[in-house]
Amino acid sequence: MCAFVEILVRTAVVSDAETVASIDLRGWQTAYADIISPDFLAALPLDKITESWTAGITAGTMSDGGRIFVAECDGIVLGWMTCGGSRDEDASSDVGELHGVYVDPQAWGKGIGSALLKECLAQLRSQGYARATLWVFAANDSTRNWYERQGWRPDGTESSFPIAGTELPVVRYERSLSA
């Protein structure tokens, strides 16, 4: 694995789809091992995930409208991020959203996620958003702590996300995009 001297964040291209899908799958299986049913996580279909990423990258956005970026080091894609306008019904037009960010579990703690997050905030600022939000599983303490270290705060809004016949609690975080 690279020395993580320089992390390049760029727009995803179709040839990234399989790697992005693999990071997505391994990220879910690792980060949510204590949150989501192990049977559900083990049955996630890499081929279907790859198809979804290929379609999204080809279109230039995922189905949620998020633009797709990857982070690479020494030519190896180690993480991905999507961001764009907020998908929340209660959001004003000046609110953007980090739709998702995942890093290859073998590269956790190496600055990949921070580089992706920095690019997301820059992208949202350049699109004229004043604030940003994101959603995270309530039980995902390590990720919540990471977001809080990055300047995000819970805004008091909670909801649930349906997975494998279960409604899992999620918490919305927000932050200002002021420089």
Short mmCIF file of C-alpha atoms in Angstrom, two decimals:
data_model
loop_
_atom_site.label_atom_id
_atom_site.label_comp_id
_atom_site.label_asym_id
_atom_site.label_seq_id
_atom_site.Cartn_x
_atom_site.Cartn_y
_atom_site.Cartn_z
CA MET A 1 0.00 0.00 0.00
CA CYS A 2 1.20 3.52 -0.71
CA ALA A 3 3.02 5.77 1.70
CA PHE A 4 0.05 8.17 1.79
CA VAL A 5 2.34 11.09 1.00
CA GLU A 6 -0.09 12.59 -1.50
CA ILE A 7 -3.77 11.81 -1.75
CA LEU A 8 -5.41 12.80 -5.02
CA VAL A 9 -9.17 13.38 -4.98
CA ARG A 10 -10.74 13.39 -8.44
CA THR A 11 -14.02 12.82 -10.21
CA ALA A 12 -14.75 9.11 -10.59
CA VAL A 13 -14.51 7.51 -14.03
CA VAL A 14 -16.20 4.30 -15.23
CA SER A 15 -13.01 2.27 -14.82
CA ASP A 16 -13.23 3.04 -11.06
CA ALA A 17 -16.64 1.38 -10.66
CA GLU A 18 -15.46 -2.11 -9.67
CA THR A 19 -12.97 -0.78 -7.13
CA VAL A 20 -15.51 1.67 -5.72
CA ALA A 21 -18.07 -1.13 -5.41
CA SER A 22 -15.55 -3.33 -3.61
CA ILE A 23 -14.70 -0.52 -1.16
CA ASP A 24 -18.42 0.07 -0.66
CA LEU A 25 -19.04 -3.59 0.11
CA ARG A 26 -16.03 -4.05 2.41
CA GLY A 27 -16.82 -0.77 4.13
CA TRP A 28 -20.35 -1.91 4.93
CA GLN A 29 -19.19 -5.35 6.06
CA THR A 30 -16.54 -3.88 8.34
CA ALA A 31 -18.11 -0.68 9.68
CA TYR A 32 -21.56 -2.14 10.26
CA ALA A 33 -20.63 -5.61 11.52
CA ASP A 34 -22.14 -4.83 14.95
CA ILE A 35 -25.08 -2.84 13.59
CA ILE A 36 -26.53 -4.78 10.65
CA SER A 37 -27.39 -8.48 10.44
CA PRO A 38 -24.26 -10.51 9.55
CA ASP A 39 -26.35 -12.63 7.17
CA PHE A 40 -27.49 -9.51 5.32
CA LEU A 41 -23.93 -8.16 5.09
CA ALA A 42 -22.56 -11.50 3.87
CA ALA A 43 -25.22 -11.69 1.14
CA LEU A 44 -24.58 -8.24 -0.36
CA PRO A 45 -24.07 -8.82 -4.11
CA LEU A 46 -20.85 -7.27 -5.41
CA ASP A 47 -22.03 -7.60 -9.03
CA LYS A 48 -25.22 -5.58 -8.35
CA ILE A 49 -23.27 -2.97 -6.38
CA THR A 50 -20.81 -2.69 -9.28
CA GLU A 51 -23.70 -2.25 -11.75
CA SER A 52 -25.10 0.57 -9.62
CA TRP A 53 -21.75 2.34 -9.43
CA THR A 54 -21.13 1.89 -13.15
CA ALA A 55 -24.51 3.44 -13.94
CA GLY A 56 -23.95 6.33 -11.53
CA ILE A 57 -20.46 7.10 -12.74
CA THR A 58 -21.60 6.89 -16.37
CA ALA A 59 -24.42 9.34 -15.61
CA GLY A 60 -22.12 11.63 -13.63
CA THR A 61 -24.27 11.38 -10.49
CA MET A 62 -25.78 8.66 -8.37
CA SER A 63 -29.55 8.22 -8.22
CA ASP A 64 -29.61 10.57 -5.21
CA GLY A 65 -28.05 13.35 -7.31
CA GLY A 66 -24.65 13.18 -5.64
CA ARG A 67 -21.52 13.79 -7.68
CA ILE A 68 -18.99 10.99 -7.33
CA PHE A 69 -15.37 11.42 -6.31
CA VAL A 70 -12.59 8.98 -5.51
CA ALA A 71 -9.39 9.32 -3.51
CA GLU A 72 -6.29 7.61 -4.75
CA CYS A 73 -2.71 7.27 -3.66
CA ASP A 74 0.01 6.05 -6.00
CA GLY A 75 -2.71 5.35 -8.57
CA ILE A 76 -4.71 3.10 -6.23
CA VAL A 77 -8.30 4.09 -5.45
CA LEU A 78 -8.76 3.81 -1.68
CA GLY A 79 -12.02 5.65 -1.04
CA TRP A 80 -15.07 7.32 -2.53
CA MET A 81 -17.49 10.09 -1.71
CA THR A 82 -20.73 11.47 -3.10
CA CYS A 83 -22.10 14.90 -2.31
CA GLY A 84 -24.64 17.33 -3.68
CA GLY A 85 -27.88 18.98 -2.70
CA SER A 86 -29.69 17.90 0.43
CA ARG A 87 -32.23 15.11 -0.04
CA ASP A 88 -34.14 16.11 3.09
CA GLU A 89 -37.68 17.46 2.72
CA ASP A 90 -37.09 20.02 5.47
CA ALA A 91 -33.88 21.42 3.91
CA SER A 92 -33.72 24.90 2.50
CA SER A 93 -32.06 25.52 -0.85
CA ASP A 94 -28.79 26.60 0.81
CA VAL A 95 -28.17 23.14 2.34
CA GLY A 96 -25.89 20.61 0.68
CA GLU A 97 -25.29 17.05 1.79
CA LEU A 98 -22.49 14.56 2.13
CA HIS A 99 -24.44 11.60 0.74
CA GLY A 100 -21.78 9.01 1.50
CA VAL A 101 -18.09 8.48 2.13
CA TYR A 102 -16.30 5.15 2.44
CA VAL A 103 -12.63 4.23 2.68
CA ASP A 104 -11.07 0.83 2.13
CA PRO A 105 -10.91 -0.60 5.67
CA GLN A 106 -7.20 -1.38 5.14
CA ALA A 107 -6.59 2.36 4.64
CA TRP A 108 -8.56 3.65 7.64
CA GLY A 109 -6.70 6.21 9.69
CA LYS A 110 -4.46 7.29 6.79
CA GLY A 111 -6.16 10.59 5.91
CA ILE A 112 -8.19 9.30 2.96
CA GLY A 113 -11.56 10.10 4.55
CA SER A 114 -10.37 13.55 5.62
CA ALA A 115 -9.19 14.31 2.08
CA LEU A 116 -12.56 13.23 0.67
CA LEU A 117 -14.44 15.26 3.26
CA LYS A 118 -12.33 18.35 2.50
CA GLU A 119 -13.18 17.98 -1.20
CA CYS A 120 -16.88 17.55 -0.40
CA LEU A 121 -16.95 20.76 1.61
CA ALA A 122 -15.12 22.62 -1.18
CA GLN A 123 -17.55 21.25 -3.78
CA LEU A 124 -20.59 22.24 -1.74
CA ARG A 125 -19.17 25.74 -1.12
CA SER A 126 -18.49 26.16 -4.85
CA GLN A 127 -22.12 25.25 -5.55
CA GLY A 128 -23.30 28.04 -3.25
CA TYR A 129 -24.41 26.01 -0.24
CA ALA A 130 -24.06 27.67 3.18
CA ARG A 131 -24.51 24.54 5.31
CA ALA A 132 -24.03 20.81 4.92
CA THR A 133 -25.70 17.80 6.48
CA LEU A 134 -25.11 14.07 6.58
CA TRP A 135 -26.80 11.02 8.08
CA VAL A 136 -25.08 8.36 10.16
CA PHE A 137 -26.28 5.26 11.99
CA ALA A 138 -26.94 6.21 15.62
CA ALA A 139 -25.06 3.12 16.82
CA ASN A 140 -21.97 3.88 14.70
CA ASP A 141 -20.02 5.55 17.51
CA SER A 142 -16.60 5.50 15.85
CA THR A 143 -17.86 7.24 12.71
CA ARG A 144 -19.90 9.72 14.73
CA ASN A 145 -16.79 10.56 16.75
CA TRP A 146 -14.79 11.01 13.53
CA TYR A 147 -17.39 13.41 12.10
CA GLU A 148 -17.42 15.38 15.35
CA ARG A 149 -13.61 15.70 15.20
CA GLN A 150 -14.11 17.09 11.67
CA GLY A 151 -16.44 19.84 12.93
CA TRP A 152 -19.85 18.23 12.41
CA ARG A 153 -22.52 18.32 15.14
CA PRO A 154 -25.83 16.48 15.58
CA ASP A 155 -28.67 18.86 14.70
CA GLY A 156 -31.28 17.03 16.80
CA THR A 157 -32.99 15.33 13.85
CA GLU A 158 -33.38 11.57 14.01
CA SER A 159 -34.96 9.09 11.65
CA SER A 160 -34.56 5.46 10.64
CA PHE A 161 -33.15 3.58 7.68
CA PRO A 162 -34.74 0.28 6.63
CA ILE A 163 -32.29 -2.60 6.21
CA ALA A 164 -33.02 -6.31 6.19
CA GLY A 165 -36.50 -5.88 7.64
CA THR A 166 -35.27 -3.67 10.47
CA GLU A 167 -35.55 0.08 10.94
CA LEU A 168 -32.12 1.25 12.10
CA PRO A 169 -31.94 4.63 13.87
CA VAL A 170 -29.98 7.35 12.09
CA VAL A 171 -28.90 10.80 13.27
CA ARG A 172 -28.44 13.90 11.14
CA TYR A 173 -25.30 15.98 11.52
CA GLU A 174 -24.66 19.47 10.20
CA ARG A 175 -21.96 22.06 9.85
CA SER A 176 -21.46 25.50 8.42
CA LEU A 177 -19.61 25.81 5.13
CA SER A 178 -18.13 29.19 6.07
CA ALA A 179 -14.42 29.17 5.39
#
